[in-house]
mmCIF file with all atom_site columns, C-alpha atoms in Angstrom:
data_model
loop_
_atom_site.group_PDB
_atom_site.id
_atom_site.type_symbol
_atom_site.label_atom_id
_atom_site.label_alt_id
_atom_site.label_comp_id
_atom_site.label_asym_id
_atom_site.label_entity_id
_atom_site.label_seq_id
_atom_site.pdbx_PDB_ins_code
_atom_site.Cartn_x
_atom_site.Cartn_y
_atom_site.Cartn_z
_atom_site.occupancy
_atom_site.B_iso_or_equiv
_atom_site.pdbx_formal_charge
_atom_site.auth_seq_id
_atom_site.auth_comp_id
_atom_site.auth_asym_id
_atom_site.auth_atom_id
_atom_site.pdbx_PDB_model_num
ATOM 1   C CA . UNK A 1 1   ? 0.000   0.000  0.000   1.00 89.00 ? 1   UNK A CA 1
ATOM 2   C CA . UNK A 1 2   ? 2.824   2.422  0.814   1.00 95.00 ? 2   UNK A CA 1
ATOM 3   C CA . UNK A 1 3   ? 4.240   2.001  -2.688  1.00 96.00 ? 3   UNK A CA 1
ATOM 4   C CA . UNK A 1 4   ? 0.805   2.529  -4.242  1.00 95.00 ? 4   UNK A CA 1
ATOM 5   C CA . UNK A 1 5   ? 0.301   5.696  -2.209  1.00 97.00 ? 5   UNK A CA 1
ATOM 6   C CA . UNK A 1 6   ? 3.695   7.072  -3.219  1.00 97.00 ? 6   UNK A CA 1
ATOM 7   C CA . UNK A 1 7   ? 2.984   6.328  -6.882  1.00 97.00 ? 7   UNK A CA 1
ATOM 8   C CA . UNK A 1 8   ? -0.458  7.953  -6.609  1.00 96.00 ? 8   UNK A CA 1
ATOM 9   C CA . UNK A 1 9   ? 1.063   11.103 -5.136  1.00 93.00 ? 9   UNK A CA 1
ATOM 10  C CA . UNK A 1 10  ? 3.633   11.287 -7.932  1.00 92.00 ? 10  UNK A CA 1
ATOM 11  C CA . UNK A 1 11  ? 0.986   10.751 -10.626 1.00 93.00 ? 11  UNK A CA 1
ATOM 12  C CA . UNK A 1 12  ? -1.185  13.487 -9.148  1.00 92.00 ? 12  UNK A CA 1
ATOM 13  C CA . UNK A 1 13  ? 1.688   15.965 -9.104  1.00 88.00 ? 13  UNK A CA 1
ATOM 14  C CA . UNK A 1 14  ? 2.346   15.164 -12.765 1.00 88.00 ? 14  UNK A CA 1
ATOM 15  C CA . UNK A 1 15  ? -1.369  15.715 -13.517 1.00 90.00 ? 15  UNK A CA 1
ATOM 16  C CA . UNK A 1 16  ? -1.536  12.209 -15.012 1.00 93.00 ? 16  UNK A CA 1
ATOM 17  C CA . UNK A 1 17  ? -5.322  12.013 -15.388 1.00 93.00 ? 17  UNK A CA 1
ATOM 18  C CA . UNK A 1 18  ? -5.134  8.792  -17.349 1.00 95.00 ? 18  UNK A CA 1
ATOM 19  C CA . UNK A 1 19  ? -4.358  7.170  -13.987 1.00 96.00 ? 19  UNK A CA 1
ATOM 20  C CA . UNK A 1 20  ? -7.783  8.033  -12.568 1.00 96.00 ? 20  UNK A CA 1
ATOM 21  C CA . UNK A 1 21  ? -9.402  4.611  -13.222 1.00 97.00 ? 21  UNK A CA 1
ATOM 22  C CA . UNK A 1 22  ? -6.465  2.758  -11.637 1.00 97.00 ? 22  UNK A CA 1
ATOM 23  C CA . UNK A 1 23  ? -6.445  5.045  -8.615  1.00 97.00 ? 23  UNK A CA 1
ATOM 24  C CA . UNK A 1 24  ? -10.201 4.694  -8.155  1.00 97.00 ? 24  UNK A CA 1
ATOM 25  C CA . UNK A 1 25  ? -9.835  0.919  -8.063  1.00 97.00 ? 25  UNK A CA 1
ATOM 26  C CA . UNK A 1 26  ? -6.998  1.238  -5.548  1.00 97.00 ? 26  UNK A CA 1
ATOM 27  C CA . UNK A 1 27  ? -9.143  3.453  -3.319  1.00 98.00 ? 27  UNK A CA 1
ATOM 28  C CA . UNK A 1 28  ? -11.987 0.947  -3.538  1.00 97.00 ? 28  UNK A CA 1
ATOM 29  C CA . UNK A 1 29  ? -9.603  -1.649 -2.088  1.00 97.00 ? 29  UNK A CA 1
ATOM 30  C CA . UNK A 1 30  ? -8.209  0.756  0.534   1.00 98.00 ? 30  UNK A CA 1
ATOM 31  C CA . UNK A 1 31  ? -11.060 3.202  1.270   1.00 97.00 ? 31  UNK A CA 1
ATOM 32  C CA . UNK A 1 32  ? -9.304  4.782  4.275   1.00 97.00 ? 32  UNK A CA 1
ATOM 33  C CA . UNK A 1 33  ? -6.110  5.663  2.408   1.00 98.00 ? 33  UNK A CA 1
ATOM 34  C CA . UNK A 1 34  ? -5.729  9.425  2.667   1.00 98.00 ? 34  UNK A CA 1
ATOM 35  C CA . UNK A 1 35  ? -2.862  9.603  0.101   1.00 97.00 ? 35  UNK A CA 1
ATOM 36  C CA . UNK A 1 36  ? -4.939  7.744  -2.518  1.00 98.00 ? 36  UNK A CA 1
ATOM 37  C CA . UNK A 1 37  ? -7.941  9.958  -1.837  1.00 98.00 ? 37  UNK A CA 1
ATOM 38  C CA . UNK A 1 38  ? -5.824  13.119 -1.946  1.00 97.00 ? 38  UNK A CA 1
ATOM 39  C CA . UNK A 1 39  ? -4.304  12.091 -5.278  1.00 96.00 ? 39  UNK A CA 1
ATOM 40  C CA . UNK A 1 40  ? -7.733  11.526 -6.825  1.00 97.00 ? 40  UNK A CA 1
ATOM 41  C CA . UNK A 1 41  ? -8.978  14.875 -5.556  1.00 96.00 ? 41  UNK A CA 1
ATOM 42  C CA . UNK A 1 42  ? -5.870  16.605 -6.927  1.00 94.00 ? 42  UNK A CA 1
ATOM 43  C CA . UNK A 1 43  ? -6.589  15.037 -10.298 1.00 94.00 ? 43  UNK A CA 1
ATOM 44  C CA . UNK A 1 44  ? -10.026 16.607 -10.288 1.00 93.00 ? 44  UNK A CA 1
ATOM 45  C CA . UNK A 1 45  ? -12.362 13.894 -9.010  1.00 94.00 ? 45  UNK A CA 1
ATOM 46  C CA . UNK A 1 46  ? -14.435 16.209 -6.824  1.00 91.00 ? 46  UNK A CA 1
ATOM 47  C CA . UNK A 1 47  ? -17.127 13.535 -6.459  1.00 93.00 ? 47  UNK A CA 1
ATOM 48  C CA . UNK A 1 48  ? -14.855 12.089 -3.759  1.00 96.00 ? 48  UNK A CA 1
ATOM 49  C CA . UNK A 1 49  ? -15.215 15.110 -1.496  1.00 96.00 ? 49  UNK A CA 1
ATOM 50  C CA . UNK A 1 50  ? -18.122 13.297 0.139   1.00 96.00 ? 50  UNK A CA 1
ATOM 51  C CA . UNK A 1 51  ? -15.810 10.348 0.805   1.00 97.00 ? 51  UNK A CA 1
ATOM 52  C CA . UNK A 1 52  ? -13.447 12.743 2.588   1.00 97.00 ? 52  UNK A CA 1
ATOM 53  C CA . UNK A 1 53  ? -16.413 13.955 4.629   1.00 97.00 ? 53  UNK A CA 1
ATOM 54  C CA . UNK A 1 54  ? -17.269 10.387 5.580   1.00 97.00 ? 54  UNK A CA 1
ATOM 55  C CA . UNK A 1 55  ? -13.732 9.688  6.823   1.00 97.00 ? 55  UNK A CA 1
ATOM 56  C CA . UNK A 1 56  ? -13.645 12.959 8.773   1.00 97.00 ? 56  UNK A CA 1
ATOM 57  C CA . UNK A 1 57  ? -17.014 12.376 10.416  1.00 96.00 ? 57  UNK A CA 1
ATOM 58  C CA . UNK A 1 58  ? -16.166 9.005  11.915  1.00 96.00 ? 58  UNK A CA 1
ATOM 59  C CA . UNK A 1 59  ? -16.179 8.780  15.705  1.00 94.00 ? 59  UNK A CA 1
ATOM 60  C CA . UNK A 1 60  ? -12.391 8.480  15.395  1.00 95.00 ? 60  UNK A CA 1
ATOM 61  C CA . UNK A 1 61  ? -11.510 10.299 12.158  1.00 96.00 ? 61  UNK A CA 1
ATOM 62  C CA . UNK A 1 62  ? -8.917  8.651  9.943   1.00 96.00 ? 62  UNK A CA 1
ATOM 63  C CA . UNK A 1 63  ? -5.581  10.444 10.554  1.00 96.00 ? 63  UNK A CA 1
ATOM 64  C CA . UNK A 1 64  ? -5.213  13.181 7.955   1.00 97.00 ? 64  UNK A CA 1
ATOM 65  C CA . UNK A 1 65  ? -8.916  13.241 7.086   1.00 98.00 ? 65  UNK A CA 1
ATOM 66  C CA . UNK A 1 66  ? -9.715  16.462 8.946   1.00 98.00 ? 66  UNK A CA 1
ATOM 67  C CA . UNK A 1 67  ? -6.963  18.487 7.272   1.00 97.00 ? 67  UNK A CA 1
ATOM 68  C CA . UNK A 1 68  ? -7.807  16.968 3.903   1.00 97.00 ? 68  UNK A CA 1
ATOM 69  C CA . UNK A 1 69  ? -11.467 17.905 4.281   1.00 97.00 ? 69  UNK A CA 1
ATOM 70  C CA . UNK A 1 70  ? -10.570 21.436 5.359   1.00 97.00 ? 70  UNK A CA 1
ATOM 71  C CA . UNK A 1 71  ? -8.369  21.747 2.259   1.00 96.00 ? 71  UNK A CA 1
ATOM 72  C CA . UNK A 1 72  ? -10.928 20.493 -0.256  1.00 95.00 ? 72  UNK A CA 1
ATOM 73  C CA . UNK A 1 73  ? -14.280 21.176 1.423   1.00 94.00 ? 73  UNK A CA 1
ATOM 74  C CA . UNK A 1 74  ? -16.188 24.330 2.276   1.00 95.00 ? 74  UNK A CA 1
ATOM 75  C CA . UNK A 1 75  ? -17.969 26.042 5.134   1.00 95.00 ? 75  UNK A CA 1
ATOM 76  C CA . UNK A 1 76  ? -20.562 23.268 5.221   1.00 94.00 ? 76  UNK A CA 1
ATOM 77  C CA . UNK A 1 77  ? -17.787 21.188 6.785   1.00 96.00 ? 77  UNK A CA 1
ATOM 78  C CA . UNK A 1 78  ? -17.230 23.530 9.726   1.00 96.00 ? 78  UNK A CA 1
ATOM 79  C CA . UNK A 1 79  ? -19.545 21.426 11.893  1.00 96.00 ? 79  UNK A CA 1
ATOM 80  C CA . UNK A 1 80  ? -17.541 18.270 11.150  1.00 96.00 ? 80  UNK A CA 1
ATOM 81  C CA . UNK A 1 81  ? -14.450 19.922 12.609  1.00 97.00 ? 81  UNK A CA 1
ATOM 82  C CA . UNK A 1 82  ? -16.376 21.103 15.645  1.00 96.00 ? 82  UNK A CA 1
ATOM 83  C CA . UNK A 1 83  ? -17.713 17.580 16.251  1.00 96.00 ? 83  UNK A CA 1
ATOM 84  C CA . UNK A 1 84  ? -14.319 15.865 15.916  1.00 97.00 ? 84  UNK A CA 1
ATOM 85  C CA . UNK A 1 85  ? -12.467 14.749 19.060  1.00 95.00 ? 85  UNK A CA 1
ATOM 86  C CA . UNK A 1 86  ? -9.939  17.198 20.467  1.00 94.00 ? 86  UNK A CA 1
ATOM 87  C CA . UNK A 1 87  ? -6.608  16.830 18.674  1.00 95.00 ? 87  UNK A CA 1
ATOM 88  C CA . UNK A 1 88  ? -3.791  18.851 17.171  1.00 95.00 ? 88  UNK A CA 1
ATOM 89  C CA . UNK A 1 89  ? -5.007  17.945 13.668  1.00 97.00 ? 89  UNK A CA 1
ATOM 90  C CA . UNK A 1 90  ? -8.515  19.212 14.435  1.00 97.00 ? 90  UNK A CA 1
ATOM 91  C CA . UNK A 1 91  ? -7.141  22.599 15.495  1.00 96.00 ? 91  UNK A CA 1
ATOM 92  C CA . UNK A 1 92  ? -4.816  22.876 12.493  1.00 95.00 ? 92  UNK A CA 1
ATOM 93  C CA . UNK A 1 93  ? -7.705  21.923 10.190  1.00 97.00 ? 93  UNK A CA 1
ATOM 94  C CA . UNK A 1 94  ? -9.686  24.822 11.612  1.00 97.00 ? 94  UNK A CA 1
ATOM 95  C CA . UNK A 1 95  ? -6.859  27.127 10.582  1.00 96.00 ? 95  UNK A CA 1
ATOM 96  C CA . UNK A 1 96  ? -6.956  25.700 7.063   1.00 96.00 ? 96  UNK A CA 1
ATOM 97  C CA . UNK A 1 97  ? -10.714 26.095 6.682   1.00 97.00 ? 97  UNK A CA 1
ATOM 98  C CA . UNK A 1 98  ? -10.514 29.576 8.173   1.00 96.00 ? 98  UNK A CA 1
ATOM 99  C CA . UNK A 1 99  ? -14.088 29.811 9.444   1.00 96.00 ? 99  UNK A CA 1
ATOM 100 C CA . UNK A 1 100 ? -14.359 32.734 11.847  1.00 94.00 ? 100 UNK A CA 1
ATOM 101 C CA . UNK A 1 101 ? -16.974 30.686 13.710  1.00 92.00 ? 101 UNK A CA 1
ATOM 102 C CA . UNK A 1 102 ? -14.113 28.485 14.979  1.00 95.00 ? 102 UNK A CA 1
ATOM 103 C CA . UNK A 1 103 ? -12.182 31.303 16.646  1.00 94.00 ? 103 UNK A CA 1
ATOM 104 C CA . UNK A 1 104 ? -13.802 30.873 20.057  1.00 91.00 ? 104 UNK A CA 1
ATOM 105 C CA . UNK A 1 105 ? -13.043 27.142 20.050  1.00 94.00 ? 105 UNK A CA 1
ATOM 106 C CA . UNK A 1 106 ? -9.426  27.904 19.190  1.00 95.00 ? 106 UNK A CA 1
ATOM 107 C CA . UNK A 1 107 ? -9.208  30.476 21.987  1.00 92.00 ? 107 UNK A CA 1
ATOM 108 C CA . UNK A 1 108 ? -10.499 27.889 24.438  1.00 92.00 ? 108 UNK A CA 1
ATOM 109 C CA . UNK A 1 109 ? -7.804  25.458 23.263  1.00 93.00 ? 109 UNK A CA 1
ATOM 110 C CA . UNK A 1 110 ? -5.093  27.938 24.274  1.00 89.00 ? 110 UNK A CA 1
ATOM 111 C CA . UNK A 1 111 ? -5.798  27.050 27.882  1.00 85.00 ? 111 UNK A CA 1
ATOM 112 C CA . UNK A 1 112 ? -6.202  23.299 27.342  1.00 78.00 ? 112 UNK A CA 1
ATOM 113 C CA . UNK A 1 113 ? -3.033  22.609 29.295  1.00 78.00 ? 113 UNK A CA 1
ATOM 114 C CA . UNK A 1 114 ? -1.355  20.627 26.496  1.00 84.00 ? 114 UNK A CA 1
ATOM 115 C CA . UNK A 1 115 ? 1.486   22.534 24.777  1.00 85.00 ? 115 UNK A CA 1
ATOM 116 C CA . UNK A 1 116 ? 0.922   20.871 21.396  1.00 88.00 ? 116 UNK A CA 1
ATOM 117 C CA . UNK A 1 117 ? -2.760  21.840 21.410  1.00 91.00 ? 117 UNK A CA 1
ATOM 118 C CA . UNK A 1 118 ? -1.958  25.368 22.508  1.00 89.00 ? 118 UNK A CA 1
ATOM 119 C CA . UNK A 1 119 ? 0.597   25.780 19.729  1.00 88.00 ? 119 UNK A CA 1
ATOM 120 C CA . UNK A 1 120 ? -1.790  24.380 17.101  1.00 91.00 ? 120 UNK A CA 1
ATOM 121 C CA . UNK A 1 121 ? -4.549  26.707 18.309  1.00 93.00 ? 121 UNK A CA 1
ATOM 122 C CA . UNK A 1 122 ? -2.262  29.746 18.243  1.00 91.00 ? 122 UNK A CA 1
ATOM 123 C CA . UNK A 1 123 ? -1.038  28.896 14.742  1.00 91.00 ? 123 UNK A CA 1
ATOM 124 C CA . UNK A 1 124 ? -4.610  28.597 13.493  1.00 94.00 ? 124 UNK A CA 1
ATOM 125 C CA . UNK A 1 125 ? -5.801  31.773 15.192  1.00 94.00 ? 125 UNK A CA 1
ATOM 126 C CA . UNK A 1 126 ? -2.944  33.706 13.617  1.00 93.00 ? 126 UNK A CA 1
ATOM 127 C CA . UNK A 1 127 ? -3.554  32.123 10.211  1.00 94.00 ? 127 UNK A CA 1
ATOM 128 C CA . UNK A 1 128 ? -7.229  33.068 10.289  1.00 96.00 ? 128 UNK A CA 1
ATOM 129 C CA . UNK A 1 129 ? -6.946  36.585 11.716  1.00 94.00 ? 129 UNK A CA 1
ATOM 130 C CA . UNK A 1 130 ? -3.450  37.816 10.864  1.00 92.00 ? 130 UNK A CA 1
ATOM 131 C CA . UNK A 1 131 ? -3.581  39.523 14.260  1.00 90.00 ? 131 UNK A CA 1
ATOM 132 C CA . UNK A 1 132 ? 0.171   39.528 14.866  1.00 87.00 ? 132 UNK A CA 1
ATOM 133 C CA . UNK A 1 133 ? -0.260  38.076 18.352  1.00 84.00 ? 133 UNK A CA 1
ATOM 134 C CA . UNK A 1 134 ? 1.654   34.906 17.560  1.00 74.00 ? 134 UNK A CA 1
ATOM 135 C CA . UNK A 1 135 ? 4.862   34.985 15.549  1.00 63.00 ? 135 UNK A CA 1
ATOM 136 C CA . UNK A 1 136 ? 5.810   31.479 14.433  1.00 61.00 ? 136 UNK A CA 1
ATOM 137 C CA . UNK A 1 137 ? 9.300   30.895 13.125  1.00 53.00 ? 137 UNK A CA 1
ATOM 138 C CA . UNK A 1 138 ? 10.018  31.366 9.443   1.00 44.00 ? 138 UNK A CA 1
ATOM 139 C CA . UNK A 1 139 ? 10.289  28.603 6.887   1.00 40.00 ? 139 UNK A CA 1
ATOM 140 C CA . UNK A 1 140 ? 14.008  28.182 7.597   1.00 44.00 ? 140 UNK A CA 1
ATOM 141 C CA . UNK A 1 141 ? 13.546  27.589 11.326  1.00 46.00 ? 141 UNK A CA 1
ATOM 142 C CA . UNK A 1 142 ? 14.034  24.066 12.604  1.00 44.00 ? 142 UNK A CA 1
ATOM 143 C CA . UNK A 1 143 ? 11.588  24.824 15.398  1.00 46.00 ? 143 UNK A CA 1
ATOM 144 C CA . UNK A 1 144 ? 8.279   26.246 14.209  1.00 44.00 ? 144 UNK A CA 1
ATOM 145 C CA . UNK A 1 145 ? 7.862   28.003 17.551  1.00 42.00 ? 145 UNK A CA 1
ATOM 146 C CA . UNK A 1 146 ? 11.349  29.522 17.486  1.00 39.00 ? 146 UNK A CA 1
ATOM 147 C CA . UNK A 1 147 ? 11.115  33.149 18.476  1.00 39.00 ? 147 UNK A CA 1
ATOM 148 C CA . UNK A 1 148 ? 7.365   32.907 19.038  1.00 45.00 ? 148 UNK A CA 1
ATOM 149 C CA . UNK A 1 149 ? 5.840   35.261 21.551  1.00 43.00 ? 149 UNK A CA 1
ATOM 150 C CA . UNK A 1 150 ? 3.697   33.566 24.210  1.00 48.00 ? 150 UNK A CA 1
ATOM 151 C CA . UNK A 1 151 ? 0.120   33.339 23.035  1.00 67.00 ? 151 UNK A CA 1
ATOM 152 C CA . UNK A 1 152 ? -1.821  34.951 25.863  1.00 79.00 ? 152 UNK A CA 1
ATOM 153 C CA . UNK A 1 153 ? -5.557  34.143 25.858  1.00 86.00 ? 153 UNK A CA 1
ATOM 154 C CA . UNK A 1 154 ? -6.209  37.582 27.374  1.00 87.00 ? 154 UNK A CA 1
ATOM 155 C CA . UNK A 1 155 ? -4.480  39.224 24.408  1.00 88.00 ? 155 UNK A CA 1
ATOM 156 C CA . UNK A 1 156 ? -6.641  37.267 22.009  1.00 89.00 ? 156 UNK A CA 1
ATOM 157 C CA . UNK A 1 157 ? -9.769  38.222 23.950  1.00 88.00 ? 157 UNK A CA 1
ATOM 158 C CA . UNK A 1 158 ? -8.798  41.898 23.718  1.00 91.00 ? 158 UNK A CA 1
ATOM 159 C CA . UNK A 1 159 ? -8.028  41.584 20.025  1.00 91.00 ? 159 UNK A CA 1
ATOM 160 C CA . UNK A 1 160 ? -11.350 39.916 19.257  1.00 90.00 ? 160 UNK A CA 1
ATOM 161 C CA . UNK A 1 161 ? -13.251 42.496 21.255  1.00 92.00 ? 161 UNK A CA 1
ATOM 162 C CA . UNK A 1 162 ? -11.611 45.295 19.266  1.00 92.00 ? 162 UNK A CA 1
ATOM 163 C CA . UNK A 1 163 ? -11.407 43.715 15.813  1.00 92.00 ? 163 UNK A CA 1
ATOM 164 C CA . UNK A 1 164 ? -13.937 40.886 15.817  1.00 90.00 ? 164 UNK A CA 1
ATOM 165 C CA . UNK A 1 165 ? -16.700 43.038 14.274  1.00 91.00 ? 165 UNK A CA 1
ATOM 166 C CA . UNK A 1 166 ? -14.779 43.313 10.998  1.00 91.00 ? 166 UNK A CA 1
ATOM 167 C CA . UNK A 1 167 ? -14.948 39.546 10.549  1.00 94.00 ? 167 UNK A CA 1
ATOM 168 C CA . UNK A 1 168 ? -18.203 38.034 9.312   1.00 91.00 ? 168 UNK A CA 1
ATOM 169 C CA . UNK A 1 169 ? -19.510 34.757 10.622  1.00 88.00 ? 169 UNK A CA 1
ATOM 170 C CA . UNK A 1 170 ? -20.068 32.235 7.875   1.00 89.00 ? 170 UNK A CA 1
ATOM 171 C CA . UNK A 1 171 ? -16.992 33.350 5.884   1.00 94.00 ? 171 UNK A CA 1
ATOM 172 C CA . UNK A 1 172 ? -13.504 31.976 5.426   1.00 96.00 ? 172 UNK A CA 1
ATOM 173 C CA . UNK A 1 173 ? -10.453 34.090 6.233   1.00 97.00 ? 173 UNK A CA 1
ATOM 174 C CA . UNK A 1 174 ? -6.732  33.759 5.660   1.00 96.00 ? 174 UNK A CA 1
ATOM 175 C CA . UNK A 1 175 ? -4.411  36.066 7.595   1.00 93.00 ? 175 UNK A CA 1
ATOM 176 C CA . UNK A 1 176 ? -7.140  38.613 8.161   1.00 94.00 ? 176 UNK A CA 1
ATOM 177 C CA . UNK A 1 177 ? -8.634  38.862 4.677   1.00 95.00 ? 177 UNK A CA 1
ATOM 178 C CA . UNK A 1 178 ? -11.450 36.903 3.010   1.00 96.00 ? 178 UNK A CA 1
ATOM 179 C CA . UNK A 1 179 ? -10.144 33.654 1.594   1.00 96.00 ? 179 UNK A CA 1
ATOM 180 C CA . UNK A 1 180 ? -9.651  33.049 -2.095  1.00 94.00 ? 180 UNK A CA 1
ATOM 181 C CA . UNK A 1 181 ? -7.303  30.592 -3.771  1.00 92.00 ? 181 UNK A CA 1
ATOM 182 C CA . UNK A 1 182 ? -4.753  33.331 -4.480  1.00 92.00 ? 182 UNK A CA 1
ATOM 183 C CA . UNK A 1 183 ? -4.094  33.528 -0.727  1.00 93.00 ? 183 UNK A CA 1
ATOM 184 C CA . UNK A 1 184 ? -2.294  30.170 -1.031  1.00 92.00 ? 184 UNK A CA 1
ATOM 185 C CA . UNK A 1 185 ? 0.121   31.709 -3.538  1.00 89.00 ? 185 UNK A CA 1
ATOM 186 C CA . UNK A 1 186 ? 0.641   34.685 -1.218  1.00 90.00 ? 186 UNK A CA 1
ATOM 187 C CA . UNK A 1 187 ? 1.660   32.344 1.597   1.00 90.00 ? 187 UNK A CA 1
ATOM 188 C CA . UNK A 1 188 ? 4.065   30.441 -0.651  1.00 88.00 ? 188 UNK A CA 1
ATOM 189 C CA . UNK A 1 189 ? 5.602   33.686 -1.905  1.00 87.00 ? 189 UNK A CA 1
ATOM 190 C CA . UNK A 1 190 ? 6.187   35.033 1.604   1.00 87.00 ? 190 UNK A CA 1
ATOM 191 C CA . UNK A 1 191 ? 9.589   33.901 2.896   1.00 83.00 ? 191 UNK A CA 1
ATOM 192 C CA . UNK A 1 192 ? 8.394   34.306 6.499   1.00 83.00 ? 192 UNK A CA 1
ATOM 193 C CA . UNK A 1 193 ? 5.509   31.847 6.141   1.00 87.00 ? 193 UNK A CA 1
ATOM 194 C CA . UNK A 1 194 ? 6.055   28.996 8.628   1.00 85.00 ? 194 UNK A CA 1
ATOM 195 C CA . UNK A 1 195 ? 6.629   25.587 7.129   1.00 86.00 ? 195 UNK A CA 1
ATOM 196 C CA . UNK A 1 196 ? 3.411   24.076 8.484   1.00 86.00 ? 196 UNK A CA 1
ATOM 197 C CA . UNK A 1 197 ? 1.423   26.767 6.631   1.00 89.00 ? 197 UNK A CA 1
ATOM 198 C CA . UNK A 1 198 ? 3.464   26.311 3.465   1.00 89.00 ? 198 UNK A CA 1
ATOM 199 C CA . UNK A 1 199 ? 2.648   22.596 3.404   1.00 89.00 ? 199 UNK A CA 1
ATOM 200 C CA . UNK A 1 200 ? -1.048  23.333 3.920   1.00 91.00 ? 200 UNK A CA 1
ATOM 201 C CA . UNK A 1 201 ? -1.110  26.146 1.328   1.00 92.00 ? 201 UNK A CA 1
ATOM 202 C CA . UNK A 1 202 ? 0.535   24.020 -1.360  1.00 91.00 ? 202 UNK A CA 1
ATOM 203 C CA . UNK A 1 203 ? -1.756  21.093 -0.595  1.00 91.00 ? 203 UNK A CA 1
ATOM 204 C CA . UNK A 1 204 ? -4.809  23.334 -0.836  1.00 94.00 ? 204 UNK A CA 1
ATOM 205 C CA . UNK A 1 205 ? -3.591  24.892 -4.090  1.00 91.00 ? 205 UNK A CA 1
ATOM 206 C CA . UNK A 1 206 ? -3.207  21.457 -5.639  1.00 90.00 ? 206 UNK A CA 1
ATOM 207 C CA . UNK A 1 207 ? -6.551  20.216 -4.333  1.00 93.00 ? 207 UNK A CA 1
ATOM 208 C CA . UNK A 1 208 ? -8.622  23.243 -5.309  1.00 91.00 ? 208 UNK A CA 1
ATOM 209 C CA . UNK A 1 209 ? -6.738  24.348 -8.411  1.00 85.00 ? 209 UNK A CA 1
ATOM 210 C CA . UNK A 1 210 ? -6.333  20.874 -9.982  1.00 79.00 ? 210 UNK A CA 1
ATOM 211 C CA . UNK A 1 211 ? -3.135  22.127 -11.590 1.00 71.00 ? 211 UNK A CA 1
ATOM 212 C CA . UNK A 1 212 ? 0.294   20.483 -11.328 1.00 66.00 ? 212 UNK A CA 1
ATOM 213 C CA . UNK A 1 213 ? 3.237   22.388 -9.882  1.00 70.00 ? 213 UNK A CA 1
ATOM 214 C CA . UNK A 1 214 ? 6.901   21.555 -9.388  1.00 68.00 ? 214 UNK A CA 1
ATOM 215 C CA . UNK A 1 215 ? 6.955   23.681 -6.252  1.00 72.00 ? 215 UNK A CA 1
ATOM 216 C CA . UNK A 1 216 ? 7.680   22.050 -2.900  1.00 76.00 ? 216 UNK A CA 1
ATOM 217 C CA . UNK A 1 217 ? 6.885   23.519 0.546   1.00 76.00 ? 217 UNK A CA 1
ATOM 218 C CA . UNK A 1 218 ? 10.504  24.450 1.288   1.00 72.00 ? 218 UNK A CA 1
ATOM 219 C CA . UNK A 1 219 ? 10.985  26.214 -2.069  1.00 67.00 ? 219 UNK A CA 1
ATOM 220 C CA . UNK A 1 220 ? 10.849  29.979 -2.409  1.00 58.00 ? 220 UNK A CA 1
ATOM 221 C CA . UNK A 1 221 ? 7.732   30.643 -4.472  1.00 51.00 ? 221 UNK A CA 1
ATOM 222 C CA . UNK A 1 222 ? 8.685   34.273 -5.084  1.00 48.00 ? 222 UNK A CA 1
ATOM 223 C CA . UNK A 1 223 ? 11.104  33.191 -7.807  1.00 48.00 ? 223 UNK A CA 1
ATOM 224 C CA . UNK A 1 224 ? 8.942   30.314 -8.997  1.00 48.00 ? 224 UNK A CA 1
ATOM 225 C CA . UNK A 1 225 ? 5.444   31.723 -9.278  1.00 49.00 ? 225 UNK A CA 1
ATOM 226 C CA . UNK A 1 226 ? 5.370   30.569 -12.881 1.00 50.00 ? 226 UNK A CA 1
ATOM 227 C CA . UNK A 1 227 ? 5.098   27.027 -11.592 1.00 52.00 ? 227 UNK A CA 1
ATOM 228 C CA . UNK A 1 228 ? 1.810   27.752 -9.823  1.00 52.00 ? 228 UNK A CA 1
ATOM 229 C CA . UNK A 1 229 ? 0.280   30.285 -12.219 1.00 47.00 ? 229 UNK A CA 1
#
């Protein structure tokens, strides 16, 4: 299965749509394979978005399903993230989807007492709002939290009280502005974008744009925008 998943990923990045029938048969044999499902979605089989929803809505979501759904779904999937068990992936998926409705849940996670959950929540809050209250390390940092200021729940509460009215419930946001696919390119072009966001932005570009790109998360998109245009 590992070899099949690696081949599927490579075929998707090459935009090899002739592989769709083979990959569909492989997914039928391994319906919980996130790499196979991601490859098919990248190749344009949007009928499988409902399959991603099914995997994400399980009592114990398949690992990777929540982030995949956030990257290929829409605001109708906000409730699936809210219903999922508490986890780092759930919080990061909220940052990918960017629903302002999730901000309160993310603020609550800051005080969960688990450092990994607090970091994931702070990353997602910053990615949604662009508030400047959490400064993750740049793409060259070995430690994503290197140089990060402590994420104080009180600071977030003050920020939301002052700036929350400019955000609309029922909309997606990316770094403080309404989401559109071009925001993924902006994140890839920004040398300060943390690696975890670069991975998510490139994944979302491939899933929503259905266009191949030679770009990798650790590349500098500023000099390679031709590969994603």
